[in-house]
Short mmCIF file of C-alpha atoms in Angstrom, two decimals:
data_model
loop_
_atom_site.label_atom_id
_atom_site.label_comp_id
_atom_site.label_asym_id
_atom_site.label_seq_id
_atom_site.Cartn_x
_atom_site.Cartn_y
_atom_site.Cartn_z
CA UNK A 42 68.18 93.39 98.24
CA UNK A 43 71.60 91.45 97.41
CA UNK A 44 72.65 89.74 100.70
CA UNK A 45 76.20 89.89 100.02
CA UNK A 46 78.26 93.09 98.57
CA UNK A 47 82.10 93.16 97.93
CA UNK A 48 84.27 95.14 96.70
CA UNK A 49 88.37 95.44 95.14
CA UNK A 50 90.27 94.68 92.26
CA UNK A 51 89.97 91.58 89.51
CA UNK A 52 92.85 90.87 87.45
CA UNK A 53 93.14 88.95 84.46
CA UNK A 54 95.40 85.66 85.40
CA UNK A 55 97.49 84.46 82.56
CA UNK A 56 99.20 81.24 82.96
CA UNK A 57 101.54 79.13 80.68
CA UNK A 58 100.63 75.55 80.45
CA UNK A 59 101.43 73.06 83.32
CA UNK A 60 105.75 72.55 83.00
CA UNK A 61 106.63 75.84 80.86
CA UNK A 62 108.18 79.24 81.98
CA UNK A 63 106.68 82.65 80.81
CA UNK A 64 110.16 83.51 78.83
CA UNK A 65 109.82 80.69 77.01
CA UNK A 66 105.64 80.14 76.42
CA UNK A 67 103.91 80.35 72.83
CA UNK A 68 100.59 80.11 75.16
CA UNK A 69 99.03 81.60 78.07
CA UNK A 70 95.37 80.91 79.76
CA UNK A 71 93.35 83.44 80.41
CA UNK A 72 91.01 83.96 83.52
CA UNK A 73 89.58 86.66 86.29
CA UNK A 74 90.95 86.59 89.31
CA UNK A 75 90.65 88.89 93.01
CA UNK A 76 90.67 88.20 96.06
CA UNK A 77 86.44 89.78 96.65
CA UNK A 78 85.51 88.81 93.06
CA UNK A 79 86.58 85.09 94.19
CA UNK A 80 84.47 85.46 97.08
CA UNK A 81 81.49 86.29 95.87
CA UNK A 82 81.94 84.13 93.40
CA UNK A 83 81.97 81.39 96.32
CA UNK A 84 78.87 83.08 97.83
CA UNK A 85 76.87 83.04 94.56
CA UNK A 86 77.46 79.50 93.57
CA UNK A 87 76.84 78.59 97.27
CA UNK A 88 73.10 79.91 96.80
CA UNK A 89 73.33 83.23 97.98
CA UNK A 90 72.75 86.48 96.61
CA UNK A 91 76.36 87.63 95.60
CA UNK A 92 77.23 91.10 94.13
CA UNK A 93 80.70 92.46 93.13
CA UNK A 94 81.66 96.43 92.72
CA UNK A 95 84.30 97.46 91.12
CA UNK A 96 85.97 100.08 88.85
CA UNK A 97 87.02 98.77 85.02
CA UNK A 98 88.11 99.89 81.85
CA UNK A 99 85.51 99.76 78.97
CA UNK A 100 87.14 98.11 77.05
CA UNK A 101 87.48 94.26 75.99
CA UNK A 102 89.86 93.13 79.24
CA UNK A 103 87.17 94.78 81.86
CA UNK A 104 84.16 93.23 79.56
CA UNK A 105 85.93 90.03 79.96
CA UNK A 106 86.06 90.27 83.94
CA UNK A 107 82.21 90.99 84.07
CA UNK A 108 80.86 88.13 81.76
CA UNK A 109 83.38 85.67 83.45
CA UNK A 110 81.65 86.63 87.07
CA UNK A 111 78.23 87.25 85.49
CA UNK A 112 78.38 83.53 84.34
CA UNK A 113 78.79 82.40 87.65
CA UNK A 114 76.12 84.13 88.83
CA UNK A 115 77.62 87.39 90.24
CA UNK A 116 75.55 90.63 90.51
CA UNK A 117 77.77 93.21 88.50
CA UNK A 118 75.78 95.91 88.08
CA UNK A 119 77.83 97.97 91.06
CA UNK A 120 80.86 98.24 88.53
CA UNK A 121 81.83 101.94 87.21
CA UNK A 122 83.31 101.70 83.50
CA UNK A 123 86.22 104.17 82.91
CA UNK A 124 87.60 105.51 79.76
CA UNK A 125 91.19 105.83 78.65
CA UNK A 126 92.04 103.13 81.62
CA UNK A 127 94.07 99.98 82.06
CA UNK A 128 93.09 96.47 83.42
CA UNK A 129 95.01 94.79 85.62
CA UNK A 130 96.78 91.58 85.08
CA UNK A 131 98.67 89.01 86.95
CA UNK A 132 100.94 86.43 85.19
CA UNK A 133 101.01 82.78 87.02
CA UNK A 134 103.99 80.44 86.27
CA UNK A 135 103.01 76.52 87.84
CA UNK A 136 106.08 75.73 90.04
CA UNK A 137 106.82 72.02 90.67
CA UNK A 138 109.66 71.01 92.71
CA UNK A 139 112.29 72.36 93.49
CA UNK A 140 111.06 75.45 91.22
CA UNK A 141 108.25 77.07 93.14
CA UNK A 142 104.72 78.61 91.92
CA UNK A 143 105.76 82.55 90.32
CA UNK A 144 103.55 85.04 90.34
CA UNK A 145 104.13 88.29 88.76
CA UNK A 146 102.25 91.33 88.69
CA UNK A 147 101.32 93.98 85.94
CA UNK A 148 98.69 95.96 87.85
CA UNK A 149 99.89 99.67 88.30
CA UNK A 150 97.69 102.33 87.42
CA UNK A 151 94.66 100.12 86.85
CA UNK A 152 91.15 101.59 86.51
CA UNK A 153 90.05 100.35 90.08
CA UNK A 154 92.89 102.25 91.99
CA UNK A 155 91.04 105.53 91.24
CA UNK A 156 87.02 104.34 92.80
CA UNK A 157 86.25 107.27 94.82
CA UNK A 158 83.76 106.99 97.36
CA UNK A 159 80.88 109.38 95.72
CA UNK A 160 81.35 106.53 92.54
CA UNK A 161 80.08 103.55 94.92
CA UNK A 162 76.80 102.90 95.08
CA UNK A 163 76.52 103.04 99.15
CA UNK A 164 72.72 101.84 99.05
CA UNK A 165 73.74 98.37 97.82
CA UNK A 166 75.95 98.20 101.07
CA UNK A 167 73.27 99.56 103.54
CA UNK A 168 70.53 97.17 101.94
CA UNK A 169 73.33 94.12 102.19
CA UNK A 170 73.70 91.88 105.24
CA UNK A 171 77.10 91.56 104.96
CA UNK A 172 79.78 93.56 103.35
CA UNK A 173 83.15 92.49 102.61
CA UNK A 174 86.69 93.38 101.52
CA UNK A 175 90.22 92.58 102.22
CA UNK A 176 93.29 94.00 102.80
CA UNK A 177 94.36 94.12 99.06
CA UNK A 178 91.95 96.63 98.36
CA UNK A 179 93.52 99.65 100.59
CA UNK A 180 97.12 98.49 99.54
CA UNK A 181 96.23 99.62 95.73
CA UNK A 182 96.16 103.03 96.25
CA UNK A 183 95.72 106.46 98.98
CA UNK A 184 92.45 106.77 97.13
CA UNK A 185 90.83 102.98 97.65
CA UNK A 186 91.58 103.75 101.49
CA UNK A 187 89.90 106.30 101.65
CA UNK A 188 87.01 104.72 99.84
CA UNK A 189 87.55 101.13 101.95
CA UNK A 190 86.86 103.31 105.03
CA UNK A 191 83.78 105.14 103.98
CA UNK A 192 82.03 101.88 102.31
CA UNK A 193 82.98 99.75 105.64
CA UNK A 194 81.47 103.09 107.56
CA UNK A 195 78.79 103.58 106.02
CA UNK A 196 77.92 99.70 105.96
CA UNK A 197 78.28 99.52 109.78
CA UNK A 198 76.25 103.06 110.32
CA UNK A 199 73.02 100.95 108.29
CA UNK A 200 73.09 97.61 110.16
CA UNK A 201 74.74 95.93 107.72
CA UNK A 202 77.52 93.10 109.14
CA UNK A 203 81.29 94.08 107.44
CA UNK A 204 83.68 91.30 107.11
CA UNK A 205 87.50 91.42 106.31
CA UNK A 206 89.84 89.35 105.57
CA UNK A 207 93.38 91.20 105.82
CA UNK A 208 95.06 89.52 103.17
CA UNK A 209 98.66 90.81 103.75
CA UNK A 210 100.70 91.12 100.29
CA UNK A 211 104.05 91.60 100.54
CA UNK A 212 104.48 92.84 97.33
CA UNK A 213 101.69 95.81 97.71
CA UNK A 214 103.02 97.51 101.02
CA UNK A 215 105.45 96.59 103.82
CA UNK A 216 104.68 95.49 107.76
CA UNK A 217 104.36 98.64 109.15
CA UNK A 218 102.10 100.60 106.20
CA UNK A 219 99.55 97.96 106.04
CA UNK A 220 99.69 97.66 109.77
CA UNK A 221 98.83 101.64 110.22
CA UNK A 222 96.03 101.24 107.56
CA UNK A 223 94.33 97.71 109.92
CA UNK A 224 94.20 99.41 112.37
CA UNK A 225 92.52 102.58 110.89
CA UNK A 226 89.66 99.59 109.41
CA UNK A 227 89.46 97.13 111.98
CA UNK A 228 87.40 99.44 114.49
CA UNK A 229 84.52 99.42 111.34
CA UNK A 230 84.56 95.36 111.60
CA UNK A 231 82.23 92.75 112.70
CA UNK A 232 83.43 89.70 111.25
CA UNK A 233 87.24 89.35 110.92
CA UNK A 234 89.50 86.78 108.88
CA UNK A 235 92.79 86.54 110.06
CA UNK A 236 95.41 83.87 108.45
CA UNK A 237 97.77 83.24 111.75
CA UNK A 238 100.79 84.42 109.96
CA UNK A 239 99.63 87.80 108.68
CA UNK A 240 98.43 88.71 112.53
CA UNK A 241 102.02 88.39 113.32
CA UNK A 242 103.45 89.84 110.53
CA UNK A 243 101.16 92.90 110.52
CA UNK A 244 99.98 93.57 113.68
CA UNK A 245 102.48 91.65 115.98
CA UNK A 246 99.92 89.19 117.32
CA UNK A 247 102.11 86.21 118.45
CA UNK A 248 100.85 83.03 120.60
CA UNK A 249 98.82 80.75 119.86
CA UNK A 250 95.29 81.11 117.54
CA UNK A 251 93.30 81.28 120.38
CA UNK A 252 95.33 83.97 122.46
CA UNK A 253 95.23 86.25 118.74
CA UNK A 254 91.74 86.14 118.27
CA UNK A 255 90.42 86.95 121.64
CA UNK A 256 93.20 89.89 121.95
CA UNK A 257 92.00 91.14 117.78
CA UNK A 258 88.28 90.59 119.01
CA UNK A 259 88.99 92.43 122.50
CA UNK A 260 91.11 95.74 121.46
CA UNK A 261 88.87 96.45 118.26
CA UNK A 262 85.00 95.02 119.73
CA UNK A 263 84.94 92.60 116.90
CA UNK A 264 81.93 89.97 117.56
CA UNK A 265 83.93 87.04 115.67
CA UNK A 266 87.35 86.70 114.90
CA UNK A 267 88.75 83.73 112.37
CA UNK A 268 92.07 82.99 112.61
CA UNK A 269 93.32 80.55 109.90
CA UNK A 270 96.39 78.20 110.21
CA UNK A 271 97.27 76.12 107.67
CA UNK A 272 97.08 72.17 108.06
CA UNK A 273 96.09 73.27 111.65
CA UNK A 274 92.76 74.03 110.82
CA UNK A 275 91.13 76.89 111.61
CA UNK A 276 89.75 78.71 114.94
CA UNK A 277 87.12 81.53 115.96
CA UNK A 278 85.85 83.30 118.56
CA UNK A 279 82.88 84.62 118.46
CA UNK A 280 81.43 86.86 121.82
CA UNK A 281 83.46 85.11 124.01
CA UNK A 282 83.05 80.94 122.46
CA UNK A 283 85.55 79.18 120.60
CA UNK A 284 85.39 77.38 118.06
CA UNK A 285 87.53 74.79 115.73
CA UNK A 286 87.70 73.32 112.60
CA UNK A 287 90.01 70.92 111.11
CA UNK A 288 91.37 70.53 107.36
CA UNK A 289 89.77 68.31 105.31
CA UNK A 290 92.04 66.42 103.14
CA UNK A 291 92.31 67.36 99.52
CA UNK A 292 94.70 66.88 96.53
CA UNK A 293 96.15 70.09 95.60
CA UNK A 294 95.82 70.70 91.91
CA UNK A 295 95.59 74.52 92.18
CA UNK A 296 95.87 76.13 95.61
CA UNK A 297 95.89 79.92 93.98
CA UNK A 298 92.07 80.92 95.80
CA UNK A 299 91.87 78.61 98.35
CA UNK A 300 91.86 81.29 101.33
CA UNK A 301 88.96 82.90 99.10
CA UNK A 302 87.37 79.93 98.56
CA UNK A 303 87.39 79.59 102.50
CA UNK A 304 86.05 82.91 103.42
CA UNK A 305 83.21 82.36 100.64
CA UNK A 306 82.57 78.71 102.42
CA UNK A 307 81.66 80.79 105.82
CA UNK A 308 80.07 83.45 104.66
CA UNK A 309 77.53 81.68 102.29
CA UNK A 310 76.71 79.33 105.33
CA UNK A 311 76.15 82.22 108.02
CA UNK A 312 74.12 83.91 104.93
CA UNK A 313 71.84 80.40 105.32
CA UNK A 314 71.74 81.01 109.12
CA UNK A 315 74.01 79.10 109.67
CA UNK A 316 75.78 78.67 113.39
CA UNK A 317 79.53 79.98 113.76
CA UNK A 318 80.59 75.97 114.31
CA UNK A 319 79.03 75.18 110.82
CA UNK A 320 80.14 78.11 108.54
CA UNK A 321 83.50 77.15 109.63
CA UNK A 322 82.62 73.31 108.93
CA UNK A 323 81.39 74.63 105.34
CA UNK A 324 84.78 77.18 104.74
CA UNK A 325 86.93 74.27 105.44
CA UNK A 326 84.88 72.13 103.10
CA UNK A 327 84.95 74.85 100.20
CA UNK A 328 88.44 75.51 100.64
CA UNK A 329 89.51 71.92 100.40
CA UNK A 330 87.13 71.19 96.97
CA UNK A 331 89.17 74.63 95.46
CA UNK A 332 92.41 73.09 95.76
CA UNK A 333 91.10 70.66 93.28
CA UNK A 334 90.20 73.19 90.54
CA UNK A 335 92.25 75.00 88.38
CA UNK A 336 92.12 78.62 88.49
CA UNK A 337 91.27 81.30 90.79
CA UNK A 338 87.45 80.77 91.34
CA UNK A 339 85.94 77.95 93.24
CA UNK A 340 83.89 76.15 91.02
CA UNK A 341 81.96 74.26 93.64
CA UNK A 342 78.38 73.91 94.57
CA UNK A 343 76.06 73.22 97.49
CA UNK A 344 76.24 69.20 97.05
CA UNK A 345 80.23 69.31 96.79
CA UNK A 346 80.44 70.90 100.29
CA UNK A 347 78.04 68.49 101.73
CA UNK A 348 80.00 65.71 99.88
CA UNK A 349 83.09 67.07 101.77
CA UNK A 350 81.69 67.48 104.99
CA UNK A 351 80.25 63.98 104.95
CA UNK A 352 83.43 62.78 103.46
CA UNK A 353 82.14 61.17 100.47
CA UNK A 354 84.65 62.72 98.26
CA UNK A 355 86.58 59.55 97.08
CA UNK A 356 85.72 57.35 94.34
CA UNK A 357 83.08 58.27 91.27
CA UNK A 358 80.29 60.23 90.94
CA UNK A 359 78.19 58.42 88.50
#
């Protein structure tokens, strides 16, 4: 039994080098990158059981997403290959002031937006403790919603905890179409992750964190609600308690992740048993160490959190 299953896209992330625009680069980096992929990811190098489903081309781009997750310790096996199919890739241009961080997208029509629901291997999810997605993964097509709703279904009908993190993009869908799709999903939740802004921007929740995750956790019976808030920190509720969590302070190198990195912090802690109070202590932690790495994927392990926590981080590791 895997304890943690996710599923959703992975892109290939192609990136210039540091000071150089896309028009003009002879060079570009290449590495996965998804919002669940980056999660488990998290999970896996965190010393948890971490598998990732997904639907790929077979081809040389989708063989290149599963060995880069497979080497981090990622349980692949849940991916469906698809011939005469595209991968999807994201291009990443390094802002620096006053020219902000670009991001643009080349992701239409990719293998994953067809996964229909008889494809997914629903066992995985009833034999997982926790099963997660986001909000990206509904966004990419009418056919991943349907298949979101029946793998978050049939996940809650077997005992087995759902998570989501709802991951607004503004560039996917507007307000009002992701907001009728949340609240279609958010009745299948037990675990929610909420960044403050997308509540408001989504589902009108204004006020402050508190007020947002006691209303989310109230109107759809969700045990725990996390509601994220920049260099605020971070606060949950969970049946009733509340809990917070401040930043811990990092040096942003890359902060493409971080959010991912966060959720992947909490989860692999509660996976550990951990209390509410301390997977937040250990998202915070993971999040923080990301913004330190390059790329997408959290590169961290179980001593680097603790490092964190006990803030140990300065000065040389010899």
């Amino acid at each position: 039994m895997t304890a943690f299953v996710t599923f959703g896209e992975t892109m290939l992330r192609l990136s210039p080098p540091r000071g150089e625009r896309l028009e003009t680069a002879r060079e570009l980096e290449v590495q996965a990158g998804g919002a669940e992929s980056n999660v488990a990811v998290a999970v896996a190098r965190l010393g948890r059981d971490a598998a990732w489903c997904s639907k790929l081309p077979d081809s040389p781009l989708g063989r290149r997403i599963v060995g880069e997750l497979r080497s981090h310790g990622v349980d692949t096996d849940g991916v469906v290959w698809a011939d005469d199919s595209r991968q999807g890739v994201y291009y990443l241009e390094h802002g620096a002031a006053p020219r902000p961080t670009n991001v643009v997208y080349d992701r239409a029509d990719a293998a994953v937006t067809t996964l229909e629901t008889d494809e997914f291997d629903l066992d995985a999810v009833r034999d997982a403790e926790v099963c997660y997605t986001t909000g990206i993964t509904p966004a990419l097509s009418e056919t991943l919603r349907e298949t979101t709703a029946d793998v978050l279904d049939a996940a809650q009908d077997a005992g087995t905890m759902t998570a989501f993190d709802l991951n607004y993009r503004t560039k996917l869908w507007s307000p009002d179409e992701a907001a009728e799709a949340y609240r279609d999903l958010l009745g299948s939740i037990d675990l929610l992750f909420a960044a403050e802004r997308d509540a408001a921007t989504v589902l009108g929740r204004d006020g402050d964190a508190e007020s947002v995750a006691r209303g989310l956790a109230e109107d759809y019976d969700i045990e725990t609600v996390v509601v994220t808030r920049g260099e605020a920190g971070s606060l949950a509720v969970s049946d009733g308690a509340v809990f917070e969590q401040g930043v811990y302070e990092a040096e942003t190198y890359d902060a493409i992740g971080t959010g991912d990195a966060f959720v992947g912090g909490y989860l692999a802690k509660h996976l550990g048993g951990g209390s509410v109070a301390e997977s937040l202590e250990w998202a915070s932690a993971t999040a923080s160490f990301k913004r330190t790495v390059e790329g997408d994927i959290a590169v961290v392990n179980p001593e680097d959190v603790e490092r964190v926590v006990a803030d140990e981080g300065d000065g040389i590791s010899r």
